[in-house]
CSV table of C-alpha atoms in Angstrom, one decimal:
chain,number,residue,atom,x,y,z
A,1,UNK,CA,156.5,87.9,129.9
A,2,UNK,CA,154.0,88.5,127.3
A,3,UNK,CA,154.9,92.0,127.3
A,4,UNK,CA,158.5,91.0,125.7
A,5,UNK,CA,156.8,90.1,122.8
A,6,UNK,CA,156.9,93.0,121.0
A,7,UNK,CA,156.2,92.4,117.4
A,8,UNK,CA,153.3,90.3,118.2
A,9,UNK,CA,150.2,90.9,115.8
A,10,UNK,CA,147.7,88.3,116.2
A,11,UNK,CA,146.3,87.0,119.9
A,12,UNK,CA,143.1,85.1,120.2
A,13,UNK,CA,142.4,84.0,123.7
A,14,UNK,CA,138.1,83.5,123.4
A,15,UNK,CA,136.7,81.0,124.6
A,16,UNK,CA,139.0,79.8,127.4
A,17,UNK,CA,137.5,80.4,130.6
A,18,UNK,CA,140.6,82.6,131.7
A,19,UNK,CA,139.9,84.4,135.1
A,20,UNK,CA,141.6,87.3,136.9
A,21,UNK,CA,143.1,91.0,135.3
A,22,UNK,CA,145.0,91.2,132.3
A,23,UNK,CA,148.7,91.9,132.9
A,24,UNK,CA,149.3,95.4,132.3
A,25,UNK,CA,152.4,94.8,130.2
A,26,UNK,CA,150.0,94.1,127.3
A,27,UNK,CA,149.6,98.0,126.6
A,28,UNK,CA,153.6,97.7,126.1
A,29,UNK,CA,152.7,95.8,122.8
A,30,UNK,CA,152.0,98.1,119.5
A,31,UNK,CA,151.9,96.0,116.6
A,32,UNK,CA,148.3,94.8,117.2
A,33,UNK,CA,146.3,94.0,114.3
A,34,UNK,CA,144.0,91.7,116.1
A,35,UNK,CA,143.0,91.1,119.8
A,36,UNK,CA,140.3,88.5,121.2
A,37,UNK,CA,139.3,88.5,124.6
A,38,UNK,CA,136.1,87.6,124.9
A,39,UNK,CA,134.0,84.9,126.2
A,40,UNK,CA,136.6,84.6,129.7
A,41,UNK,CA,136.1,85.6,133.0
A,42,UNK,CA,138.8,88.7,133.1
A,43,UNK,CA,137.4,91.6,135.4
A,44,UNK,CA,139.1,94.8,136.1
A,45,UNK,CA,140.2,97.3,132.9
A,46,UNK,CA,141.4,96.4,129.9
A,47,UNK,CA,144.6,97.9,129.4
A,48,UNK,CA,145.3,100.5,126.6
A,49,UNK,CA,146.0,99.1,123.5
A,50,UNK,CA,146.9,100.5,120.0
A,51,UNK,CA,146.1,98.6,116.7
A,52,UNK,CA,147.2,98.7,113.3
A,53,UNK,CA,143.7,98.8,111.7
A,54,UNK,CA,144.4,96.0,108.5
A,55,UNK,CA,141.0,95.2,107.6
A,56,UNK,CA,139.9,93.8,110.6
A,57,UNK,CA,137.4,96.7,111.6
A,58,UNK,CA,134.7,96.2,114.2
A,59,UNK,CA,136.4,92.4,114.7
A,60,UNK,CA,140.0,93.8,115.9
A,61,UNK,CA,139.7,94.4,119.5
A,62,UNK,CA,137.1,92.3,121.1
A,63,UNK,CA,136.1,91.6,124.6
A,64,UNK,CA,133.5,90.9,127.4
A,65,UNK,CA,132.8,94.6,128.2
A,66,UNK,CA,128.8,94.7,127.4
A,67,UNK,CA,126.2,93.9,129.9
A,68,UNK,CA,124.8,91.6,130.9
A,69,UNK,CA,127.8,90.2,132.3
A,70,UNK,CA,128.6,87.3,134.9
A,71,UNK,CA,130.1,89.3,137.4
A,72,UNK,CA,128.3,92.9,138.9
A,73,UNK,CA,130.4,95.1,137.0
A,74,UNK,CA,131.4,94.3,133.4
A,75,UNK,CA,135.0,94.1,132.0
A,76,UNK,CA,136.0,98.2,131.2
A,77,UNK,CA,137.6,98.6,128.0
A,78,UNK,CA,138.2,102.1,126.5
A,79,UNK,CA,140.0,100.7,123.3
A,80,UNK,CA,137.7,98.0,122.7
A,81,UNK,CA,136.0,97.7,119.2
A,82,UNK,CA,133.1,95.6,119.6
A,83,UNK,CA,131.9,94.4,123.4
A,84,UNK,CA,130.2,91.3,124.2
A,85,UNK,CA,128.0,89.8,126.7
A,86,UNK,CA,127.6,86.8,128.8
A,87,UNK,CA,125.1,85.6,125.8
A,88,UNK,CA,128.0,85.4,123.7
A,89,UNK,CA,126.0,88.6,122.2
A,90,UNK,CA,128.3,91.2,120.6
A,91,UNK,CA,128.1,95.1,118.9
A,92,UNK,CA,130.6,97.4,117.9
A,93,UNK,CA,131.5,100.3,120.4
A,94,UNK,CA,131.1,103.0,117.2
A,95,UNK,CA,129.5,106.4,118.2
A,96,UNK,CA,125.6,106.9,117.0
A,97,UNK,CA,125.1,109.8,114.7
A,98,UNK,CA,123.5,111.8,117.7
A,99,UNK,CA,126.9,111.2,119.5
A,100,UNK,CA,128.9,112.4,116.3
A,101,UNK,CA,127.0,115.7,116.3
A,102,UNK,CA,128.5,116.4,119.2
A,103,UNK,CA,125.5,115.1,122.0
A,104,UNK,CA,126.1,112.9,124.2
A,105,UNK,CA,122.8,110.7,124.3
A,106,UNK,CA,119.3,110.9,123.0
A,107,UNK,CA,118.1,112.0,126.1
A,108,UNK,CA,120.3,115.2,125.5
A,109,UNK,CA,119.3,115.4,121.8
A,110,UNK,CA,115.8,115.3,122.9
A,111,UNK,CA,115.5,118.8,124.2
A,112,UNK,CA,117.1,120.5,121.2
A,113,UNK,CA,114.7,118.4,119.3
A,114,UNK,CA,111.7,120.6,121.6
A,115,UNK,CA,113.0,123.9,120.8
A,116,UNK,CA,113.4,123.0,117.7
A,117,UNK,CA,109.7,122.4,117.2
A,118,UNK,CA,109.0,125.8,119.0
A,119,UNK,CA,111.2,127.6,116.7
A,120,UNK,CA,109.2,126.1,113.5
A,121,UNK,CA,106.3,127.1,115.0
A,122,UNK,CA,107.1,130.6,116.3
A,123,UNK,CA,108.3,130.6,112.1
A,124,UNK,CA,105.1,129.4,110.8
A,125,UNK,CA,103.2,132.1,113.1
A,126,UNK,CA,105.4,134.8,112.2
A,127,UNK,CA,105.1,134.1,108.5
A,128,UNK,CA,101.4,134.0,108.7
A,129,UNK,CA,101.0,136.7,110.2
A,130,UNK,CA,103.0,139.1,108.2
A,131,UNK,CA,101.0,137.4,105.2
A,132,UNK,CA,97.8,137.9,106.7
A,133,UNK,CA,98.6,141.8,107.8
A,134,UNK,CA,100.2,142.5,104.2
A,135,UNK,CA,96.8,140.9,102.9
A,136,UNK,CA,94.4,143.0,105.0
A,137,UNK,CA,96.0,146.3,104.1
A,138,UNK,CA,93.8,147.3,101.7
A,139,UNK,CA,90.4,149.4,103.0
A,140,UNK,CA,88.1,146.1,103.5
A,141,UNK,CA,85.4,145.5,101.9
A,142,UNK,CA,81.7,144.1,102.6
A,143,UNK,CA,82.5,140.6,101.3
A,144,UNK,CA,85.9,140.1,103.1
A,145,UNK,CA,84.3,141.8,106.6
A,146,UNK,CA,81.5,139.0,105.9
A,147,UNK,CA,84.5,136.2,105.3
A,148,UNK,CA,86.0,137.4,108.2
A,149,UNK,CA,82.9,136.9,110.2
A,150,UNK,CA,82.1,133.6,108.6
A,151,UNK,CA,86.1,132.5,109.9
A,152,UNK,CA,85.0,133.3,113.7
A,153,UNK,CA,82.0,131.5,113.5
A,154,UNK,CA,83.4,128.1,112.2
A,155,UNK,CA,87.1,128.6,114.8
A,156,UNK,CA,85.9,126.9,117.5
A,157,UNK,CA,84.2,123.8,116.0
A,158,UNK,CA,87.6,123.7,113.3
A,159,UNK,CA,89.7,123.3,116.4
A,160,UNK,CA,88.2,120.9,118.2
A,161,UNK,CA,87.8,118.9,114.8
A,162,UNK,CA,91.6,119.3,114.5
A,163,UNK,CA,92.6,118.3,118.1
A,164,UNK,CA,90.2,116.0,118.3
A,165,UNK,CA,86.6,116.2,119.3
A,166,UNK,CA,87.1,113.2,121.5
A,167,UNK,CA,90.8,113.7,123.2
A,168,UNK,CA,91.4,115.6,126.4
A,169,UNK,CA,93.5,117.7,124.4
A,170,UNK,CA,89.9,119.7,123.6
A,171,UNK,CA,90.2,121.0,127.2
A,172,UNK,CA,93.0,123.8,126.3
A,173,UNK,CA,89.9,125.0,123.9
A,174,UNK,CA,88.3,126.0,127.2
A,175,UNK,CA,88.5,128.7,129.3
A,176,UNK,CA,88.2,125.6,132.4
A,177,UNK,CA,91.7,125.6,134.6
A,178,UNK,CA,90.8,121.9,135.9
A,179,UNK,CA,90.1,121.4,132.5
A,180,UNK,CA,93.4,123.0,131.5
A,181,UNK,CA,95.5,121.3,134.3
A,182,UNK,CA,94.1,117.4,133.5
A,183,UNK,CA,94.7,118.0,129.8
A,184,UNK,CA,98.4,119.0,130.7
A,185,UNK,CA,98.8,116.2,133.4
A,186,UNK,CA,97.2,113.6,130.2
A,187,UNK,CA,100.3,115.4,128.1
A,188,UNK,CA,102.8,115.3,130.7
A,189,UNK,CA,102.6,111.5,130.9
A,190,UNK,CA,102.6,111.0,127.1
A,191,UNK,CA,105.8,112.7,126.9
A,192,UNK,CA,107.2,110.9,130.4
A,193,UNK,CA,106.4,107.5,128.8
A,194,UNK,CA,107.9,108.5,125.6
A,195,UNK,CA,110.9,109.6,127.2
A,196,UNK,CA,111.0,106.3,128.5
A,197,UNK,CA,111.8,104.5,125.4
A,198,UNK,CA,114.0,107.3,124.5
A,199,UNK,CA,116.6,106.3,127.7
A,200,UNK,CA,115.9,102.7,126.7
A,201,UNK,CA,117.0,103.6,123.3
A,202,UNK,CA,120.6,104.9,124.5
A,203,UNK,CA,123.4,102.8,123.0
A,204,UNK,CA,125.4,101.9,126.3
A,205,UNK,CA,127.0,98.7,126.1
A,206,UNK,CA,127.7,98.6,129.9
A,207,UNK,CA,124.2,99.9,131.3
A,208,UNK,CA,121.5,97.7,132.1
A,209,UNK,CA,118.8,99.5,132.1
A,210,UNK,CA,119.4,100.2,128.0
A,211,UNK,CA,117.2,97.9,125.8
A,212,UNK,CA,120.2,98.0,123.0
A,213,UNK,CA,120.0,94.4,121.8
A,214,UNK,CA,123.5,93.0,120.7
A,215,UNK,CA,122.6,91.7,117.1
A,216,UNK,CA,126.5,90.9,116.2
A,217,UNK,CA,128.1,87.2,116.5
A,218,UNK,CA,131.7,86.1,117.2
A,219,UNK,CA,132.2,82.5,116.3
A,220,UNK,CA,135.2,80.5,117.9
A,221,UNK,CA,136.5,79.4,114.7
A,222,UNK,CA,136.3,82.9,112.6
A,223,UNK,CA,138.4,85.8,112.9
A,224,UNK,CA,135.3,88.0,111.9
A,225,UNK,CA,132.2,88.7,113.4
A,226,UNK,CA,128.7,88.9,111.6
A,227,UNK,CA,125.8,90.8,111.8
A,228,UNK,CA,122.8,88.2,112.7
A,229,UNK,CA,120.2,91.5,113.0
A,230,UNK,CA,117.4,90.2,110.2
A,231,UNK,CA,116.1,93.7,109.4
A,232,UNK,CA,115.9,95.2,106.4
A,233,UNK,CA,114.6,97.9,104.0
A,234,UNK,CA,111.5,96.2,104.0
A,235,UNK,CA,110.8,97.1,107.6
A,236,UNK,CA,111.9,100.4,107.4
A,237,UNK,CA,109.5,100.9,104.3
A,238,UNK,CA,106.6,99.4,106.6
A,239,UNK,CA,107.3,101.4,109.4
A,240,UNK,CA,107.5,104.6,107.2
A,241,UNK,CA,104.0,104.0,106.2
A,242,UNK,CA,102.4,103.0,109.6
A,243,UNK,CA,104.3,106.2,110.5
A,244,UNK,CA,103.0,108.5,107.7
A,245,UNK,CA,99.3,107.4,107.9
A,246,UNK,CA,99.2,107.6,111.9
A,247,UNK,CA,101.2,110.8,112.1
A,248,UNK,CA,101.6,112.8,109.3
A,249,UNK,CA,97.6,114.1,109.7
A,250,UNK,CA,98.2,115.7,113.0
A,251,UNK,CA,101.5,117.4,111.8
A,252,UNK,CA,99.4,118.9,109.1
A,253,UNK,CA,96.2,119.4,111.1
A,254,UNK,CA,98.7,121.1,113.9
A,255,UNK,CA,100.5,123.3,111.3
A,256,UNK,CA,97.2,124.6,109.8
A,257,UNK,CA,96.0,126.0,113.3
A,258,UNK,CA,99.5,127.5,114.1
A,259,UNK,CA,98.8,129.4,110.8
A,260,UNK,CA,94.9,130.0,112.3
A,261,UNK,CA,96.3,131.7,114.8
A,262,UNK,CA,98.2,134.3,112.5
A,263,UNK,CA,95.3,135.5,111.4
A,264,UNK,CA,94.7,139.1,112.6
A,265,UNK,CA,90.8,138.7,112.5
A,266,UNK,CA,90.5,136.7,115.6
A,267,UNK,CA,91.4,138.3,119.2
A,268,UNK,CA,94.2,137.6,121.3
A,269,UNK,CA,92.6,134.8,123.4
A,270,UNK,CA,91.7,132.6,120.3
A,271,UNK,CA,94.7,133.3,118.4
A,272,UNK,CA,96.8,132.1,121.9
A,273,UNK,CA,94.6,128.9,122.1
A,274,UNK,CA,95.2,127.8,118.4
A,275,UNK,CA,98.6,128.4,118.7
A,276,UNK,CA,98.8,126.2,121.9
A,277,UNK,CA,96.8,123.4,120.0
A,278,UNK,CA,98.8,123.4,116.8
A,279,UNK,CA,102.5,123.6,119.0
A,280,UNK,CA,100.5,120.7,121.2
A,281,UNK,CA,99.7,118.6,118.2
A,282,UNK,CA,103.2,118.9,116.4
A,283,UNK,CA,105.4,118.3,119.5
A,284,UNK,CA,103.6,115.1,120.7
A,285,UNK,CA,103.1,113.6,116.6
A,286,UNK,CA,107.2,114.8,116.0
A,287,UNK,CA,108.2,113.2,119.1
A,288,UNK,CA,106.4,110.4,118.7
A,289,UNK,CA,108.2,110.1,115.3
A,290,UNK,CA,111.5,110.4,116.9
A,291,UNK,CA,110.9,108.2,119.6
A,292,UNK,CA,110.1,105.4,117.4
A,293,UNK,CA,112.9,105.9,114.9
A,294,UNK,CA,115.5,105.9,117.9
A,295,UNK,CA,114.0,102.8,119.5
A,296,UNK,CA,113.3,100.8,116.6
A,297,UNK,CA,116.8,101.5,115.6
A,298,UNK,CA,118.2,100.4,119.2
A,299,UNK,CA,116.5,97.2,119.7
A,300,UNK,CA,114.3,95.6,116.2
A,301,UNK,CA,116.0,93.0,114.7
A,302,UNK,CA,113.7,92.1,112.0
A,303,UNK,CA,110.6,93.1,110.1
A,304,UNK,CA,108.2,91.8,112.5
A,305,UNK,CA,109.9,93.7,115.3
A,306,UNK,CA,109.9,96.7,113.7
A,307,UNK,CA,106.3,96.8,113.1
A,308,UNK,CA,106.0,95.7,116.9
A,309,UNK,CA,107.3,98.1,118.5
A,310,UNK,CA,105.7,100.8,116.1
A,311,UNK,CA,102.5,99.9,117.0
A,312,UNK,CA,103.2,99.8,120.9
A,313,UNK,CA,104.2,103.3,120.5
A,314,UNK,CA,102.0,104.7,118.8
A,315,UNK,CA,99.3,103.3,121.0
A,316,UNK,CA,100.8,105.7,123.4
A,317,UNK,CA,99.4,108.6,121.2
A,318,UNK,CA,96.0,106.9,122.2
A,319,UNK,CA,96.2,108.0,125.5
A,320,UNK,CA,94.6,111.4,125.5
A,321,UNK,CA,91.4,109.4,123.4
A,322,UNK,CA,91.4,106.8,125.9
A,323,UNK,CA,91.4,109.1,129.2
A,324,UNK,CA,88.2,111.5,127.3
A,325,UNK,CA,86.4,107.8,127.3
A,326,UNK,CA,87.5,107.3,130.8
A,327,UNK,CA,85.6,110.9,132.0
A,328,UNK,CA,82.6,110.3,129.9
A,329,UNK,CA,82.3,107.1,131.5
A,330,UNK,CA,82.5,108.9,135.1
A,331,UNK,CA,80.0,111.6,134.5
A,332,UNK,CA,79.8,113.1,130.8
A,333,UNK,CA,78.7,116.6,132.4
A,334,UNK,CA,82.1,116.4,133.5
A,335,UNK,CA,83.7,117.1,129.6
A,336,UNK,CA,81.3,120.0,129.1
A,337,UNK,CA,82.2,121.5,132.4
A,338,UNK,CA,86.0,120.7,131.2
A,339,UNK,CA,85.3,122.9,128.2
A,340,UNK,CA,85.4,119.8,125.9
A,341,UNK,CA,82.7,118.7,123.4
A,342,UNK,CA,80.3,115.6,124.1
A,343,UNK,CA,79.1,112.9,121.8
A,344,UNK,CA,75.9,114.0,121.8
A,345,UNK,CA,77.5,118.1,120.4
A,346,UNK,CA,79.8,116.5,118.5
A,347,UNK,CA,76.6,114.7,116.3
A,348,UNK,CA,75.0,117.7,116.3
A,349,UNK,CA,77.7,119.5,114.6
A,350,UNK,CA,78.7,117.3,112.4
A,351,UNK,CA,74.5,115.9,111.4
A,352,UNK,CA,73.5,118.2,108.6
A,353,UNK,CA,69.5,119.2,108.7
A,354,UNK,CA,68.7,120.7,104.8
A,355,UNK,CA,65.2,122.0,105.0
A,356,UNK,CA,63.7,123.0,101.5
A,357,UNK,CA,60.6,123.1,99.7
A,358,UNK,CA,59.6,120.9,97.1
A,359,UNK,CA,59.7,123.7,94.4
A,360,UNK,CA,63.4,124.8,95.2
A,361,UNK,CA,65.1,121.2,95.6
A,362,UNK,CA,65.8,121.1,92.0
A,363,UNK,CA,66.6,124.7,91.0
A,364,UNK,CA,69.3,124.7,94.1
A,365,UNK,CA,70.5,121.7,92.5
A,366,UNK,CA,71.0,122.7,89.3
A,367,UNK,CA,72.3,125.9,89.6
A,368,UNK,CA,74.9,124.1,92.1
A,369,UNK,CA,74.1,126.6,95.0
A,370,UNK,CA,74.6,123.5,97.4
A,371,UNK,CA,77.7,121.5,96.1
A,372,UNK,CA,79.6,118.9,97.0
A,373,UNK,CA,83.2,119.5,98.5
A,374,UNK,CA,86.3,117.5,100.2
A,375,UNK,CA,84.6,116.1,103.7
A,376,UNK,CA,81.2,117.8,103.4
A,377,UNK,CA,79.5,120.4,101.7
A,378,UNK,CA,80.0,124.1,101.0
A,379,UNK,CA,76.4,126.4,100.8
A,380,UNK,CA,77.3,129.9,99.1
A,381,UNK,CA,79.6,131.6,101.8
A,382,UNK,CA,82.3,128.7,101.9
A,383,UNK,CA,80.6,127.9,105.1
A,384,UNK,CA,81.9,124.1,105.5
A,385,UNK,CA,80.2,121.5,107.7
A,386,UNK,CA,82.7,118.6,108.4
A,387,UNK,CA,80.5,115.2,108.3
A,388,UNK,CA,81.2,111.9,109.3
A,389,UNK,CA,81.4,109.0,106.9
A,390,UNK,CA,78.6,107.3,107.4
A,391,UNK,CA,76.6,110.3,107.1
A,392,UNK,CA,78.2,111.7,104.0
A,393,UNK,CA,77.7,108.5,102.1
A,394,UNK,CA,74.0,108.7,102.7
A,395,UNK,CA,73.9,112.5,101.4
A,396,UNK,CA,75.7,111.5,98.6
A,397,UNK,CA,73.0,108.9,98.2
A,398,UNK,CA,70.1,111.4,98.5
A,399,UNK,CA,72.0,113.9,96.2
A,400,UNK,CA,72.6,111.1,93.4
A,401,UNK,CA,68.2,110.3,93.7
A,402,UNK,CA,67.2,113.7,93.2
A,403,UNK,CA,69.6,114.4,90.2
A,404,UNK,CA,68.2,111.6,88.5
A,405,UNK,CA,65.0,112.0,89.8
A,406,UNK,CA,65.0,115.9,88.8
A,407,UNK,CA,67.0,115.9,86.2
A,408,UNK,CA,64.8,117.1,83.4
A,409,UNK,CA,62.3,118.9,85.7
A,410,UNK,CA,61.9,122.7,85.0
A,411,UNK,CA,60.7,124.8,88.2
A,412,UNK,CA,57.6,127.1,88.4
A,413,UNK,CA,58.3,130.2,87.6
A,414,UNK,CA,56.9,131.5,90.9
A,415,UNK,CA,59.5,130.0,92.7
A,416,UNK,CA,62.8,131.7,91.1
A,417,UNK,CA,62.0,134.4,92.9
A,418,UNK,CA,61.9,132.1,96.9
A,419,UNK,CA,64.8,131.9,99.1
A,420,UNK,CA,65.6,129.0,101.3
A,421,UNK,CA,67.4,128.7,104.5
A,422,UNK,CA,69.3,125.9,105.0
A,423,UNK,CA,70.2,125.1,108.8
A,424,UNK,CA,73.2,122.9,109.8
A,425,UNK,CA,72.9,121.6,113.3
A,426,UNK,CA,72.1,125.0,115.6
A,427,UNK,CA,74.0,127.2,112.9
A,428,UNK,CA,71.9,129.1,110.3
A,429,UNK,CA,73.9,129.7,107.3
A,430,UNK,CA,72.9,132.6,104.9
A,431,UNK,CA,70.0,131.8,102.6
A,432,UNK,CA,70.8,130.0,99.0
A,433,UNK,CA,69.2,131.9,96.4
A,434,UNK,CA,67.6,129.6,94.1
C-alpha cells in the first residue's frame, strides 16, 4: 500500500527494530526528499529509489548497508547516501578521489603510482646524462681527468653512505647473488606489508576486512547526521613533518645517485647499481608516503591517531636496518661476504687520521688548505670524508685550540717549502701544500 502514496516526501523509519525485505513498491515512489532506514533488521536489497536532493545531502537516503552488520551479509543498497553499521556507526557512500579519476581502489592506483616512480627516474637519468655528455664534450683536461678519478674513488663509499651503511639494502652494492636475493626478499616484504595497509585503506562500506572507520552519527531525533571524526589540520600539519623529516632525506639521497649514475665517467656496472639504489630508495620512501596518507585518511579520527599510525608505518621502513642487525648478530663475516659494509669499515671510513708535523699545522691552517665543509672536511681535490657526529664535534674542537693557539705564530721559513700527506682511513689523499 505504501506504494500508492505517491507524493510522499519525508519517511523516517530508524530506530524500530523492523525485520524482513522492503516492499518493492517503494521504488514506485519519486518524490523522495528524505528516506531513513537504518538501525532495523531489513535484509535483502534496497530497492531503487530516486530523490529530490533539497538540502539534505549525505543525510537523504540512509540505511544499514555498512559492515559490521548483525546478520552475515549486510543490507545492499545501490542508492543509498550514507551506510551504517550495527554500531549505529555511519559514512557517506561518496566516491574517493582515486575512484573519481577513474580507478577503482588504491590497490589499483598503486601500480600506476610504481611506474610512475620508474618514469621519474628513467627522466632524471636521461637528463643527467645528456647534461653530463653535453659537459664532457670539450677535449679534457688534466684537472677534470683528475676530478674524474677522484669521483670513482669516493662512488662506492657515497653509495653505501646514501643507502645506508647499516641496511641490507647495501647488498645490491655487491656483486654477491645471496647477497642480492636477501636484500630483494628484505624489500619484497616491506612493500607486501605496505600493501597491506593499502587494502586496509579501501573505502568499502560492506567489506570486512577494510579498516575504514565510520566517523559519521545519525541521532534518532535529528534529520541530519554529523561528523564525530576529531581530526583536524593540526594533525595533518604533524604528520606532514614526521613525514618530511623521516622521508624527504632518502627521496633526496635516492635522486642524487639516480643522477650518479648519469654520469659517463663511471662503467656500465656502477652506473646500473646506482641507478638500482636511487629507484630502490625512491620507491620504498614514495610509497611509504602514499601508504600513510591513504591510511591515515581511511581510519585516524584525531590528532593522536594520526601520529599513531604514522609512526607504525614508518617503523616498517626500519625493517631493512633491523634485519642488517639481525646478520651481524648471526655471524658479521656474513655482511662482508654479502657485499655489505661492517661496523668496524664503516668506522674506518668515516674516522679521519690527520698526520702533520709540528712546523706545517699552522701554515695549513692559515692558508685554509684543510677547511671546514657541510658533514666533514674537504683537503685540496674536493675529496670529502663524511664523519659522524660525535667525531666531527671533537675536530671541530681540535680545529678551534689550534687557531687560538696558532693564531699569531709565523712558520720557519724552511718549512714553506714541505709537503704533508694527510691519510683518511686507508685512502691517501693528494698532498696539501703548505
Amino acid at each position: 500500500e505504501i506504494g500508492f502514496l505517491s507524493k510522499l516526501k519525508y519517511l523516517r523509519l530508524c530506530y524500530n527494530g523492523f525485520t524482513g525485505q522492503l516492499p518493492s513498491h517503494l521504488g514506485k515512489l519519486q518524490h523522495f526528499q528524505l528516506l531513513h532506514l537504518h538501525d532495523n533488521r531489513f535484509v535483502g536489497t534496497v530497492p531503487s529509489v530516486k530523490l529530490e536532493l533539497r538540502g539534505f545531502n549525505e543525510s537523504s537516503f540512509i540505511s544499514d548497508c555498512g559492515v559490521p552488520s548483525i546478520f552475515d551479509d549486510p543490507l545492499i543498497c545501490h542508492d543509498c547516501t550514507m551506510c551504517c553499521n550495527s554500531r549505529s556507526e555511519c559514512y557517506p557512500t561518496e566516491e574517493t578521489n582515486i575512484q573519481k579519476s577513474n580507478f577503482s581502489s588504491y590497490e589499483e592506483f598503486s601500480w600506476v603510482f610504481f611506474v610512475s616512480v620508474i618514469g621519474f627516474a628513467i627522466m632524471i637519468y636521461l637528463t643527467s646524462y645528456a647534461l653530463d655528455k653535453y659537459k664532457h664534450q670539450s677535449k679534457p683536461t688534466q684537472s677534470n681527468l683528475q676530478r674524474r678519478e677522484s669521483m670513482k674513488r669516493r662512488a662506492k663509499n657515497y653509495t653505501v653512505d646514501k643507502m645506508g651503511e647499516r641496511s641490507v639494502y647495501s647488498f645490491f652494492l655487491g656483486k654477491n647473488w645471496c647477497g642480492w636475493m636477501i636484500a630483494l626478499a628484505i624489500l619484497g616484504v616491506q612493500l607486501w606489508v605496505l600493501f597491506v595497509f593499502v587494502i586496509g585503506a579501501e573505502q568499502d562500506l560492506s567489506d570486512d576486512k577494510s579498516d575504514f572507520m565510520f566517523t559519521w552519527k545519525c541521532f534518532r531525533d535529528e534529520e541530519m547526521c554529523s561528523n564525530d571524526a576529531n581530526l583536524d589540520a593540526t594533525g595533518w600539519i604533524i604528520f606532514g613533518i614526521l613525514m618530511t623529516s623521516h622521508l624527504l632525506p632518502d627521496i633526496i639521497n635516492g635522486t642524487k645517485m639516480v643522477v650518479l649514475s648519469g654520469k659517463v665517467c663511471y662503467n656500465f656496472n656502477q652506473r646500473a647499481r646506482f641507478f638500482f639504489g636511487g629507484l630502490l630508495l625512491i620507491t620504498v620512501t614514495a610509497f611509504t608516503l602514499f601508504t600513510s596518507v591513504v591510511y591515515n585518511k581511511a581510519i585516524a579520527t584525531s590528532n593522536t591517531e594520526i601520529v599513531t599510525n604514522a609512526v607504525i608505518i614508518l617503523f616498517i621502513t626500519d625493517l631493512d636496518e633491523q634485519c642488517f642487525r639481525l646478520f651481524k648478530c648471526i655471524d658479521e663475516d656474513l655482511i662482508k661476504w654479502f657485499g655489505g659494509k661492517s661496523d668496524d669499515q664503516a668506522m674506518q671510513h668515516l674516522t679521519t687520521s690527520v698526520s702533520v708535523s709540528a712546523t706545517a699545522v699552522p701554515s695549513a691552517a692559515q692558508t685554509g688548505s684543510v677547511r671546514q665543509q657541510g658533514l666533514g672536511f674537504l683537503v685540496d681535490d674536493g675529496v670529502e670524508v663524511r664523519m659522524k657526529q660525535q667525531i666531527e664535534k671533537k675536530l671541530e674542537l681540535f680545529w678551534d685550540e689550534v687557531r687560538n693557539i696558532l693564531k699569531d705564530y709565523q712558520p720557519p721559513k724552511a718549512a714553506l717549502d714541505e709537503k704533508v700527506d694527510c691519510t683518511f682511513g686507508d685512502d691517501v689523499v693528494d698532498e696539501v701544500a703548505v
